[in-house]
Each structure stands twice: as structure tokens, then as C-alpha cells.
PDB file of C-alpha atoms in Angstrom:
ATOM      1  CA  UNK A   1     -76.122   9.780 -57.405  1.00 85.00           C
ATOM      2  CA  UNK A   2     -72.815   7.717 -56.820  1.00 95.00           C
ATOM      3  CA  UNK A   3     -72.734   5.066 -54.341  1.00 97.00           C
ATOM      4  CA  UNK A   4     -68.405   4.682 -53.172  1.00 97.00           C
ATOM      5  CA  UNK A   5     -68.085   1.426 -52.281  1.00 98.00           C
ATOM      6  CA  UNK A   6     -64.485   1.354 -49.619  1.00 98.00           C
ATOM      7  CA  UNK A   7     -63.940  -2.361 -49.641  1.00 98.00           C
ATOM      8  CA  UNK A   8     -61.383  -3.284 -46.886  1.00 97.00           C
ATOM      9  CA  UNK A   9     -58.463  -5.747 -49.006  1.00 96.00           C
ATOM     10  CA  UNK A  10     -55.934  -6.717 -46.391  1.00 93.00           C
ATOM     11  CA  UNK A  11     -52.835  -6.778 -47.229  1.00 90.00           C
ATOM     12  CA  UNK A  12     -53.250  -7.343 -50.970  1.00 89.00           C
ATOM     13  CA  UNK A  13     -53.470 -11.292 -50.512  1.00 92.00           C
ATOM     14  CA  UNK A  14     -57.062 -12.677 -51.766  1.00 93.00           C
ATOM     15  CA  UNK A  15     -57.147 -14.562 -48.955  1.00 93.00           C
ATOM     16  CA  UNK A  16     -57.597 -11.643 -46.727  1.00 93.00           C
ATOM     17  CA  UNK A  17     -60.889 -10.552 -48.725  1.00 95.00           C
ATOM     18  CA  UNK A  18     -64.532 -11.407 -47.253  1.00 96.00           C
ATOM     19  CA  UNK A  19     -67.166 -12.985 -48.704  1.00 97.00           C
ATOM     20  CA  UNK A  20     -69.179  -9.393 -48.465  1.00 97.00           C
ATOM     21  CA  UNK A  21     -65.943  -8.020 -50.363  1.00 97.00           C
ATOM     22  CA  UNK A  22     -66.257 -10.222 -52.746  1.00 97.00           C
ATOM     23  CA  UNK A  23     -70.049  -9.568 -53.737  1.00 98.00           C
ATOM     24  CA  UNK A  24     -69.325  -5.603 -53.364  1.00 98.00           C
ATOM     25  CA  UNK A  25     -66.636  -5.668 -56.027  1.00 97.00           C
ATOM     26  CA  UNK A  26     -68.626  -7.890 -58.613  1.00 98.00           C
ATOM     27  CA  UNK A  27     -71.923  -5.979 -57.950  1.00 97.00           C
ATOM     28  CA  UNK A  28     -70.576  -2.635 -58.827  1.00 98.00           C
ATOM     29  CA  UNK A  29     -70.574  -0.688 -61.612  1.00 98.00           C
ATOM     30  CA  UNK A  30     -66.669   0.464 -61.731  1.00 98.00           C
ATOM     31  CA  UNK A  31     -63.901  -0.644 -59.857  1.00 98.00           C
ATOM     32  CA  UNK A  32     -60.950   2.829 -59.601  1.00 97.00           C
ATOM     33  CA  UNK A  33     -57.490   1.543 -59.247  1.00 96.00           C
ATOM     34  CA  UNK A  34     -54.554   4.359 -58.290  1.00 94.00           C
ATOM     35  CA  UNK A  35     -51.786   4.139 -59.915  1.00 90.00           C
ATOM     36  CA  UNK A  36     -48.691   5.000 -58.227  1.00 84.00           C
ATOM     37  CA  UNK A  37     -45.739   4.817 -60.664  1.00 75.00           C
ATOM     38  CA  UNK A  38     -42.754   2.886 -62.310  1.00 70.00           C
ATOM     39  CA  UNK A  39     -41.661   1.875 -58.450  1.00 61.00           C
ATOM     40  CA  UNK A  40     -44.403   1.074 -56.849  1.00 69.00           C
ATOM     41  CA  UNK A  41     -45.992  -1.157 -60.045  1.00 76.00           C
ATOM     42  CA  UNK A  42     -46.541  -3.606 -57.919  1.00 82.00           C
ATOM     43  CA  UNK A  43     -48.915  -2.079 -55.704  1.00 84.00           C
ATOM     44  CA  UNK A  44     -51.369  -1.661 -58.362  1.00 89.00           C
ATOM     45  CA  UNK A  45     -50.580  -5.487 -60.112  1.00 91.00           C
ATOM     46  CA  UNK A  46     -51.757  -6.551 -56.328  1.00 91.00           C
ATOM     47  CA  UNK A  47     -54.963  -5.135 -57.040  1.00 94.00           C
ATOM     48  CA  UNK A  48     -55.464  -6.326 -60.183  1.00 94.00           C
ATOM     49  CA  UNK A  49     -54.555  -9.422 -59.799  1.00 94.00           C
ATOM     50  CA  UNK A  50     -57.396  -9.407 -56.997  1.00 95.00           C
ATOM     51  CA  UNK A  51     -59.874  -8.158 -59.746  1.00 96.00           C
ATOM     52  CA  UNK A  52     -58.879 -10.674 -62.248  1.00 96.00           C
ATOM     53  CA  UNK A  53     -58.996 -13.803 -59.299  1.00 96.00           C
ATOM     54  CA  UNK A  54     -62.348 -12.823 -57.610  1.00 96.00           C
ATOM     55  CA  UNK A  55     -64.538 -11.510 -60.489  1.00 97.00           C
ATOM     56  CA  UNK A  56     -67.023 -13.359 -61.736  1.00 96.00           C
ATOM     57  CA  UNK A  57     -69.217 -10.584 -63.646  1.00 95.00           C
ATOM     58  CA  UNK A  58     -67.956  -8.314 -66.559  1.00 95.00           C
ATOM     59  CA  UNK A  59     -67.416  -5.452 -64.434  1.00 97.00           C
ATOM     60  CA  UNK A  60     -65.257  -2.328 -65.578  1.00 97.00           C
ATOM     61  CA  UNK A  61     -61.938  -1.574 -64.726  1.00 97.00           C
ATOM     62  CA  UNK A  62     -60.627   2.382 -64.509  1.00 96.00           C
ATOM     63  CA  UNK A  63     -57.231   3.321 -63.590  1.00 95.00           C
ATOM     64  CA  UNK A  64     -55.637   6.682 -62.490  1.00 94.00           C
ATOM     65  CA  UNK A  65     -52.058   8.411 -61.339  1.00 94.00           C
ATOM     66  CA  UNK A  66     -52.108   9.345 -57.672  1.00 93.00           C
ATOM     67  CA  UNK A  67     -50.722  12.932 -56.955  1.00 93.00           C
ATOM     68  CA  UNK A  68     -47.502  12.629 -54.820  1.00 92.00           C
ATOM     69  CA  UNK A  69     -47.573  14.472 -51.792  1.00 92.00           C
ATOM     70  CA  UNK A  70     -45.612  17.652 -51.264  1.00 92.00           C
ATOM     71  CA  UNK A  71     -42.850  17.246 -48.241  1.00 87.00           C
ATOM     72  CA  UNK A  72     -42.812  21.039 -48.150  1.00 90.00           C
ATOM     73  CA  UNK A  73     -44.620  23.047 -45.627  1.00 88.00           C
ATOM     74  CA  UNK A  74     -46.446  21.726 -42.751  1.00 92.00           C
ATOM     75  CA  UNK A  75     -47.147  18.040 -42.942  1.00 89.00           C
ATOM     76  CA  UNK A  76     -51.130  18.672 -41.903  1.00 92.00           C
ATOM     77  CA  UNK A  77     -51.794  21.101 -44.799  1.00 94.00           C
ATOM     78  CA  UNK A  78     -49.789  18.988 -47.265  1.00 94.00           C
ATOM     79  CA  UNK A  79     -51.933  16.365 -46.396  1.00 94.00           C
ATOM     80  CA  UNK A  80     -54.895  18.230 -47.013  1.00 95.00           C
ATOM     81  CA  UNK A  81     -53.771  19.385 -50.285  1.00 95.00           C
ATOM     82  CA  UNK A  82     -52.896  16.243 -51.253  1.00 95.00           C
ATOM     83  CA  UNK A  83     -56.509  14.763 -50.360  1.00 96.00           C
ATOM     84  CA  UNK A  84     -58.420  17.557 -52.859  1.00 96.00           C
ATOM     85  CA  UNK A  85     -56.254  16.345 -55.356  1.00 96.00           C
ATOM     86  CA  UNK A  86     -57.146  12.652 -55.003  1.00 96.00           C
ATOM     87  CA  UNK A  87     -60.916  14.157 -54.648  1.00 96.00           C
ATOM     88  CA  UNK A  88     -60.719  15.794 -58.027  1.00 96.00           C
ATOM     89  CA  UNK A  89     -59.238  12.877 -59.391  1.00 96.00           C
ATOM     90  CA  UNK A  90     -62.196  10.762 -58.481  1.00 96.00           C
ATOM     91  CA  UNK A  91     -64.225  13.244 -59.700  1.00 96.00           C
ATOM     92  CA  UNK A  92     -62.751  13.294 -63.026  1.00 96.00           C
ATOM     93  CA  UNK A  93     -62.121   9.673 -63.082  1.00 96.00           C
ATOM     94  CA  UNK A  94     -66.154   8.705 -62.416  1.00 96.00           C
ATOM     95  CA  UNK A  95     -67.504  11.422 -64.375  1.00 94.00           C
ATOM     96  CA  UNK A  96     -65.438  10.067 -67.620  1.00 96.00           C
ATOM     97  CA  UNK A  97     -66.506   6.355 -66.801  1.00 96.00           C
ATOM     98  CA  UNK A  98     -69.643   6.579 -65.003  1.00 95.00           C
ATOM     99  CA  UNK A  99     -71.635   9.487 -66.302  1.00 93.00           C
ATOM    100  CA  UNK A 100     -75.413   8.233 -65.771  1.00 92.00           C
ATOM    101  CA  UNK A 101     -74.020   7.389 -61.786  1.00 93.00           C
ATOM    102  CA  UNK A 102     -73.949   4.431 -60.017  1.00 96.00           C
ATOM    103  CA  UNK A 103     -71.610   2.323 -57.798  1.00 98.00           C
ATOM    104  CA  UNK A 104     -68.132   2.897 -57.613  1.00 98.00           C
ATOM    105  CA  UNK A 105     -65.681   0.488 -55.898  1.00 98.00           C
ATOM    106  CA  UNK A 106     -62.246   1.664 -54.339  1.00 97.00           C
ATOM    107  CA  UNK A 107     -59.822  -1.519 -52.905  1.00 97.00           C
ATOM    108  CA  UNK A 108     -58.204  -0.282 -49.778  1.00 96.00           C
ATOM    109  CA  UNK A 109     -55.434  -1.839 -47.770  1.00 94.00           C
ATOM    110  CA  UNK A 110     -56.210  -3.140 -44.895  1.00 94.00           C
ATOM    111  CA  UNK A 111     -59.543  -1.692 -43.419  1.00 95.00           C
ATOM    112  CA  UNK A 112     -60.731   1.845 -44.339  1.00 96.00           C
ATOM    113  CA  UNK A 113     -61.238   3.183 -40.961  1.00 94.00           C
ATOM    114  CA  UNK A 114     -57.776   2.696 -39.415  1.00 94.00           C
ATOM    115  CA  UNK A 115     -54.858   4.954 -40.627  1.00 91.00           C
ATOM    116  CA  UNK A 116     -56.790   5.150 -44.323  1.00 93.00           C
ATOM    117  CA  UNK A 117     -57.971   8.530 -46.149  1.00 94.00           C
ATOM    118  CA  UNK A 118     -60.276   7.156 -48.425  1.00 96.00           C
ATOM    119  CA  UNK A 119     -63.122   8.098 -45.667  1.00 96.00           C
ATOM    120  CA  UNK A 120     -61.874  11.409 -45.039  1.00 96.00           C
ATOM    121  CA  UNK A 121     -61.654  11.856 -49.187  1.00 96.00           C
ATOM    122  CA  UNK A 122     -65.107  10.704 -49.853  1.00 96.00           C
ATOM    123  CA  UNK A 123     -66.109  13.268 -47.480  1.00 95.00           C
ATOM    124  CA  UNK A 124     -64.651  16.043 -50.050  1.00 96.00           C
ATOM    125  CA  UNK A 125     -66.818  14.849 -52.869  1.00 95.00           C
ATOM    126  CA  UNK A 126     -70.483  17.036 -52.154  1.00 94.00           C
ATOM    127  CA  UNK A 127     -68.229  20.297 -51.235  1.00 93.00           C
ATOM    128  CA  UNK A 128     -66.809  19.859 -55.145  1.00 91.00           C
ATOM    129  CA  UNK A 129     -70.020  18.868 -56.455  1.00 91.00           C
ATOM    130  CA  UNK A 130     -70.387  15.409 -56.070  1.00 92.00           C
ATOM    131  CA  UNK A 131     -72.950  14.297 -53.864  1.00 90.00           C
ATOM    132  CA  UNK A 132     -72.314  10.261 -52.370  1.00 95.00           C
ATOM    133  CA  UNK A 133     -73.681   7.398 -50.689  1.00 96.00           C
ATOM    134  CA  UNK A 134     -70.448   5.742 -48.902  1.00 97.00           C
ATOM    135  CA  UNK A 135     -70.592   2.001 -47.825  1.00 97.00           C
ATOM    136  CA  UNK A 136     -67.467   0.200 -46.241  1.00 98.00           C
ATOM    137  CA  UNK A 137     -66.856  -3.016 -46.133  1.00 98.00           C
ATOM    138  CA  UNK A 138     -64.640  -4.222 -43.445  1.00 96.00           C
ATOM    139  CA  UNK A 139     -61.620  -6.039 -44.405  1.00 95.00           C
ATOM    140  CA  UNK A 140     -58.440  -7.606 -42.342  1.00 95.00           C
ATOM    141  CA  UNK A 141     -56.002  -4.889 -40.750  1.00 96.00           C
ATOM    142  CA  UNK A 142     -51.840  -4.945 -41.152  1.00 95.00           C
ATOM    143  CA  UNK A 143     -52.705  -5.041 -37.028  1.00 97.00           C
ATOM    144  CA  UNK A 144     -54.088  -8.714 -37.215  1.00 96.00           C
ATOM    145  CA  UNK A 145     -51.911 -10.011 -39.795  1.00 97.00           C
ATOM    146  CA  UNK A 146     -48.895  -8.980 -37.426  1.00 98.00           C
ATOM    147  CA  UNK A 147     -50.104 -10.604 -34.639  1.00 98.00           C
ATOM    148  CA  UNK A 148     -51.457 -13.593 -36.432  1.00 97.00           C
ATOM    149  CA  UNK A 149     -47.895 -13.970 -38.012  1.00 98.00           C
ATOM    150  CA  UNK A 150     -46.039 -13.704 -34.745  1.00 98.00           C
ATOM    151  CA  UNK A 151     -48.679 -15.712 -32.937  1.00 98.00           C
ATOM    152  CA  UNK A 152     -49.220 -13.551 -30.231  1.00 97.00           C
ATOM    153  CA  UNK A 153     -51.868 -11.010 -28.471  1.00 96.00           C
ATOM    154  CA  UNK A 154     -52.354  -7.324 -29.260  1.00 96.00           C
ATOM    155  CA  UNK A 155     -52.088  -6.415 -25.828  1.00 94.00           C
ATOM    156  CA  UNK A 156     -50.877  -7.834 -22.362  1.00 93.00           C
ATOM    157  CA  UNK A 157     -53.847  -9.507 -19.709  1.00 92.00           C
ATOM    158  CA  UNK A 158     -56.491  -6.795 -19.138  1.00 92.00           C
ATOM    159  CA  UNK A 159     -53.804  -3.712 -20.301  1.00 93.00           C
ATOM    160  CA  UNK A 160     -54.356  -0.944 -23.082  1.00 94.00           C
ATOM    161  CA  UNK A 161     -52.636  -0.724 -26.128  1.00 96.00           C
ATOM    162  CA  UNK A 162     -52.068   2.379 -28.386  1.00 97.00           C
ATOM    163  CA  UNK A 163     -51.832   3.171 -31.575  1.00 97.00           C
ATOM    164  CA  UNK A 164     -49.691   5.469 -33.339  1.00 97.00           C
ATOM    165  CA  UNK A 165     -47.662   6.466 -36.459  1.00 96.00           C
ATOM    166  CA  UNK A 166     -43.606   6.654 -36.419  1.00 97.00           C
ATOM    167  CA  UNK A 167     -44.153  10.376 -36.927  1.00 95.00           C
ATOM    168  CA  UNK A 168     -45.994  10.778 -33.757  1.00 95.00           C
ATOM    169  CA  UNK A 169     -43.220   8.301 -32.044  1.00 97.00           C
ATOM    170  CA  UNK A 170     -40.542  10.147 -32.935  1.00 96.00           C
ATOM    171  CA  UNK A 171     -41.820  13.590 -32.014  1.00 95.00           C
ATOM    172  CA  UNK A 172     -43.721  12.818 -29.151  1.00 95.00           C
ATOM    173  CA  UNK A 173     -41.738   9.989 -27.666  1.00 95.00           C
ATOM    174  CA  UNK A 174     -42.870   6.928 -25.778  1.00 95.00           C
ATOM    175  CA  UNK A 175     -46.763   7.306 -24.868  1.00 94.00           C
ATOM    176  CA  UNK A 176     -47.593   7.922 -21.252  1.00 90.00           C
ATOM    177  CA  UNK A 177     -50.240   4.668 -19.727  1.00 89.00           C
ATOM    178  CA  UNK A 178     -49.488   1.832 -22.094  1.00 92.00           C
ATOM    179  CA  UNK A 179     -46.204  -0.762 -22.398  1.00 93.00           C
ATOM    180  CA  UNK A 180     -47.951  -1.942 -25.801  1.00 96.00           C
ATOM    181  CA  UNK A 181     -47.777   0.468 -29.175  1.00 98.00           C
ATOM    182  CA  UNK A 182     -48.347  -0.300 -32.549  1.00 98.00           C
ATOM    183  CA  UNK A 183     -46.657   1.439 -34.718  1.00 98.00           C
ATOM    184  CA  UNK A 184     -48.025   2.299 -38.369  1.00 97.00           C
ATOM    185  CA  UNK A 185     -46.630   4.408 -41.200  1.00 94.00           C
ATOM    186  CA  UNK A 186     -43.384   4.723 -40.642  1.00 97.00           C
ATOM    187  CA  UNK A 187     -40.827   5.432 -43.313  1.00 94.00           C
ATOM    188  CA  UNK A 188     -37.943   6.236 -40.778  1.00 95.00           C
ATOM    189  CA  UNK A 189     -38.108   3.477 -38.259  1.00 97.00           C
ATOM    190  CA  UNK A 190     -38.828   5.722 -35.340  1.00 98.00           C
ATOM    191  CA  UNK A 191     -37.720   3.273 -32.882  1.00 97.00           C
ATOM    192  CA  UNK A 192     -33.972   4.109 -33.359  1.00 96.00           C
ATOM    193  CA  UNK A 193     -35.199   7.216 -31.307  1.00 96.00           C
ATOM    194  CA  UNK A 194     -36.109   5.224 -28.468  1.00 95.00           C
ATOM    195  CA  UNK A 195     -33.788   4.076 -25.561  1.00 89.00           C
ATOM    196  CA  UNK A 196     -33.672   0.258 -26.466  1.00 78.00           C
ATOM    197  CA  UNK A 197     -33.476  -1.609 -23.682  1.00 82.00           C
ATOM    198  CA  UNK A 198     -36.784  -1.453 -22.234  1.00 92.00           C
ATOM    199  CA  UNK A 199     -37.979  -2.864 -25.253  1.00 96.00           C
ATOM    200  CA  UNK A 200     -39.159  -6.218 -27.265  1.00 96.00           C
ATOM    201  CA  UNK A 201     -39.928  -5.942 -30.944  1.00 98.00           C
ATOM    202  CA  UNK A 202     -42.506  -7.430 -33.383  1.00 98.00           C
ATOM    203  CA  UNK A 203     -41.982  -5.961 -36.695  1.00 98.00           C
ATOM    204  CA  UNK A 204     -43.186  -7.543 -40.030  1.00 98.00           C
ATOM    205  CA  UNK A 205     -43.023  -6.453 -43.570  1.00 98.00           C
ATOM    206  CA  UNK A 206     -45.577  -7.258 -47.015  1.00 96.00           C
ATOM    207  CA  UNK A 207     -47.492  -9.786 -43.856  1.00 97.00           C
ATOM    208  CA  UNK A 208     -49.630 -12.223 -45.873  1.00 94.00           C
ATOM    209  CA  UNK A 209     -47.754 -12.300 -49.061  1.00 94.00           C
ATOM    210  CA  UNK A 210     -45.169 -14.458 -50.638  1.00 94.00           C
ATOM    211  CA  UNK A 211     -42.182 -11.891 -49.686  1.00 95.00           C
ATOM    212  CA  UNK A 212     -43.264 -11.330 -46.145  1.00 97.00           C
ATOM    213  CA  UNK A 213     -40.614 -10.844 -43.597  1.00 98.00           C
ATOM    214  CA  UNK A 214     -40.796 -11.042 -39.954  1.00 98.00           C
ATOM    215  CA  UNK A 215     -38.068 -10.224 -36.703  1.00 98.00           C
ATOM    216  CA  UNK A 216     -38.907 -10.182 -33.079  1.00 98.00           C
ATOM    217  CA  UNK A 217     -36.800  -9.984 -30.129  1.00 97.00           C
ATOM    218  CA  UNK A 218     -35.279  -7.374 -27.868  1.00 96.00           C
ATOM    219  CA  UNK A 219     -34.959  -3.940 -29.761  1.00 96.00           C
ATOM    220  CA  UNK A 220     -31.242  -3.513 -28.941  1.00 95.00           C
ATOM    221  CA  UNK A 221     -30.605  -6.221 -30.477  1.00 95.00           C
ATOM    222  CA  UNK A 222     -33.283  -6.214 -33.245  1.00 97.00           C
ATOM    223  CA  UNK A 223     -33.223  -2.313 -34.381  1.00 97.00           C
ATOM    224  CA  UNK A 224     -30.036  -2.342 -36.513  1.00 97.00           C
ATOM    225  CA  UNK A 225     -31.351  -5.696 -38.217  1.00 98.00           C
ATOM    226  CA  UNK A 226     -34.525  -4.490 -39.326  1.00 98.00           C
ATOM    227  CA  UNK A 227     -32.928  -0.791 -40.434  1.00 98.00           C
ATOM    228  CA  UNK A 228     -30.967  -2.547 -42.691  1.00 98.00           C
ATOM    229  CA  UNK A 229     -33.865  -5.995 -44.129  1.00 98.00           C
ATOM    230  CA  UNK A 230     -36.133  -2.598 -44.351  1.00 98.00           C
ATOM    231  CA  UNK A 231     -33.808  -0.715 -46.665  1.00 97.00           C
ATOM    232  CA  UNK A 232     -32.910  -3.972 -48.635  1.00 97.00           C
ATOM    233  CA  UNK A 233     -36.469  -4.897 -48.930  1.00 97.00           C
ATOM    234  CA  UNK A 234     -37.599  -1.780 -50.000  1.00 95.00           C
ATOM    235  CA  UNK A 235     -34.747  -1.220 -52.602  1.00 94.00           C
ATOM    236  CA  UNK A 236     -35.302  -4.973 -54.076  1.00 93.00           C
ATOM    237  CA  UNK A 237     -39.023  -4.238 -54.494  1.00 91.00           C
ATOM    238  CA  UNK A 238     -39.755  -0.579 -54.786  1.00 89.00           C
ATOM    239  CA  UNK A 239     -41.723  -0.083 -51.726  1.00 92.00           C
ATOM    240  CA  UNK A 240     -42.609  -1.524 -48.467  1.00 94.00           C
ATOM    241  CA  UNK A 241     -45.112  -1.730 -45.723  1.00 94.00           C
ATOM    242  CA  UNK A 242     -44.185  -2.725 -42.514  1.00 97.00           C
ATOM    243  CA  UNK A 243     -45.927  -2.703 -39.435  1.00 98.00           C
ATOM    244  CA  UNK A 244     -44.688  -3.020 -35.968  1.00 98.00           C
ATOM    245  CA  UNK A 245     -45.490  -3.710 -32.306  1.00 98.00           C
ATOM    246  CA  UNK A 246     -42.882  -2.254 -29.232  1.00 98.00           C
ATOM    247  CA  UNK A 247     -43.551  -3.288 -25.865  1.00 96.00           C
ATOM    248  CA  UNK A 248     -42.196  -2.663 -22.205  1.00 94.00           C
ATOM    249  CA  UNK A 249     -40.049  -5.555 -20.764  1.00 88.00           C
ATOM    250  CA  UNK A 250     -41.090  -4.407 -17.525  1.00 65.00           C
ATOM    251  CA  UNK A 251     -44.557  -2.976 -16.446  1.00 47.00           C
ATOM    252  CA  UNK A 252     -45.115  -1.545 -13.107  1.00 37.00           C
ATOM    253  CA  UNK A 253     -48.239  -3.184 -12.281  1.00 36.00           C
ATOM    254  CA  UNK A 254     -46.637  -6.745 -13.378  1.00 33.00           C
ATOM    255  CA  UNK A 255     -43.351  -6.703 -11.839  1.00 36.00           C
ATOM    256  CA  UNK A 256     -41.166  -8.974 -13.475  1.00 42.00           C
ATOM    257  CA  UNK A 257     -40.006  -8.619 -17.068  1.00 43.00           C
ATOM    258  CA  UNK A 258     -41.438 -10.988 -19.653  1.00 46.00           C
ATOM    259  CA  UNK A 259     -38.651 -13.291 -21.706  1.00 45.00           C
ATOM    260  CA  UNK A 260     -38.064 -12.515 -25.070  1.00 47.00           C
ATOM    261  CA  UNK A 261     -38.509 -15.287 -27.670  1.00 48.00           C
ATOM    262  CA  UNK A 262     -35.563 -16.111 -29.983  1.00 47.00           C
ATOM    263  CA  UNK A 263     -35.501 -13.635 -33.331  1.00 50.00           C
ATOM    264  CA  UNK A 264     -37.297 -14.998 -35.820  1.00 51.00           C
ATOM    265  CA  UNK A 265     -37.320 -14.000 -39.778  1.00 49.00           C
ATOM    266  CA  UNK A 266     -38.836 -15.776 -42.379  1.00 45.00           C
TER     267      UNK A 266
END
């Protein structure tokens, strides 16, 4: 029997990992790192750096190439595709390393349950022959390390707040019944689709690490500036995360618009 172990790593900054995260990774048996090419080295030097800094036990170390998604077809089914792949990987990967069983440990950005696969891909394991125990272990979302970098709440006095991906943004348009959305996973900065004046902006890229970036202020203003730090970011280090929070000047329960603060970027 294998025991997954999803342990929740932030944003790739030690800082961000628990003490519980800590224990997990140096009580199991073998810790699976994805690697995800020449471009994106440094996503997998994040994690090992994290290995190296917060073991304290000899545990072992695997490493394997993550399939690239197809862009062709429906987006859903590519997905799915893409998951069984990842699945068989694992499979592969634990049966070479870990034959007798035991526990294996996967680092995940941010938290696994929010915007993550690694739940849904565990899940595919006992249909391809590979029964699991899964235990998660909570770790800090991009979410809080936006709006502990800003310094500001999630969400306005006693209103929702939503949750979304720039795919569903840009297809679906604003959300009906919330001023606040978070915006996750999105490689096209959806908000250029958006009519900007309504809008303030909290956007922040690689939050918690040495290169982290940050802009806020009114989106008309903002959008253009953050197209353009996104693509120079991203082409200086390979890749990029960036998160980002929109909001409604003007609510209809509250009445008067709030100020924006002065742009900030650091």
C-alpha cells in the first residue's frame, strides 16, 4: 500500500512551510519532484532547495519529466489526458523507487485543494492499479501571500468574494453578485477584456520570493504596466506566477467609490 503525502509549499519560500510540513517530508519514504524543463529549471531548484534546507533525515530524492499539455482540442479533455499521464508517471516513478510501498511525498504550490490537480491525480491511481492512502497537509495559498503583500483584506465588510481563473474571466466576463475576484491561472491577463474603469487592481508576481513584484492601483491605469513587467518577468526568468485581485470602485449597496492607493511595485 502507498501512502501520497500532498504537502502544501507556498510559494516555494521555506518560510511558507509548516511545522506539520516539515515532519511529513522527513518522515517519508520518497520525496517525487516534476521536472519541467530547460525553462522552467527553476521551478524544480525551488523545491530542492526546500529538500536540502528542511531535511534532517536521509530521505530519498526521485525526479521525473512532466508531460506538457496538449493546446489542441477541448481544453477539459486535454486536461484529462494530461492528468493520466502524470498518473502513469507516478506510477512508474514509485514502482521503480518504492517497490515494497510506503510513503510518498509530492511538494505542491500553494495548498493542494485550491486550483491544484494533485488531488484529482491521486484519485486516478486505484483505477490503474494503484491502490492509496492520501494525506494533505495544508500549506499557505498565492491568495494570502497577495493580500499579506499588499496589506489588505480578501474581501470588502461582510461582502463575498469569488474565485476564478483568467480563462473563466475572459469567457464568461465579470461575475454576477460580487465586486471582489481573484483571479488565478492566467497566462493572458484576462483583465485587458474588461472595461477598466470600474476597476482597482492588486496583482503580484513570484509573492514571497526574492524576485517578487507587486502593482496596485486603478486598472486603466495599471493594465498596460503589468502586460508589459509580466512579459519581461517571464522572459528574464522562464516562467511566472502571478496572482491577482480586481475589485469594483463602486458597489451598489456601499454607495460611494473607495480611493485607490498610489501604485506600488517593488
Amino acid at each position: 500500500m502507498i501512502t501520497l503525502i500532498l504537502i502544501g509549499i507556498g510559494t516555494g519560500n521555506p518560510d511558507h512551510l509548516t511545522r506539520g510540513a516539515i515532519k511529513a517530508l522527513n518522515e517519508a519514504d520518497l520525496i517525487l519532484l516534476p521536472r519541467k524543463g530547460a525553462a522552467k529549471s527553476d521551478l524544480v531548484d525551488l523545491r530542492r532547495s526546500i529538500c536540502a534546507e528542511m531535511l534532517s533525515t536521509p530521505v530519498p530524492i526521485a525526479e521525473f519529466d512532466m508531460p506538457e499539455r496538449s493546446s489542441e482540442g477541448r481544453y477539459l479533455d486535454a486536461v484529462r489526458d494530461w492528468h493520466d499521464a502524470i498518473a502513469r508517471l507516478w506510477m512508474e516513478s514509485v514502482a521503480a523507487h518504492l517497490p515494497g510501498g510506503g510513503s510518498v511525498a509530492l511538494l505542491v504550490w500553494g495548498d493542494p485543494s485550491l486550483y491544484d490537480s494533485s488531488l484529482r491525480i491521486a484519485e486516478r491511481l486505484a483505477p490503474l492499479g494503484m491502490p492509496v492512502r492520501t494525506h494533505v497537509v495544508p500549506g499557505i495559498t498565492s491568495i494570502q501571500a497577495l493580500t499579506a503583500a499588499h496589506g489588505i483584506c480578501l474581501n470588502r465588510l461582510a461582502e463575498p468574494v469569488l474565485i476564478t481563473t483568467g480563462r473563466r474571466l475572459r469567457e464568461d466576463g465579470w461575475p454576477t453578485g460580487t465586486d471582489s475576484v481573484v483571479v488565478m491561472l492566467d497566462g493572458g491577463c484576462a483583465f485587458q477584456t474588461l472595461p477598466p474603469e470600474p476597476f482597482d487592481i492588486w496583482w503580484g508576481a513570484y509573492l514571497g520570493l526574492p524576485q517578487q513584484a507587486l502593482v496596485h492601483g486603478p486598472l486603466e491605469a495599471m493594465g498596460s504596466r503589468i502586460v508589459r513587467l509580466r512579459a519581461d518577468l517571464s522572459s528574464r526568468h522562464g516562467w511566472i506566477m502571478d496572482i491577482y485581485i480586481l475589485r469594483q470602485r463602486r458597489h451598489a449597496r456601499i454607495g460611494e467609490p473607495e480611493r485607490a492607493e498610489p501604485e506600488q511595485t517593488r
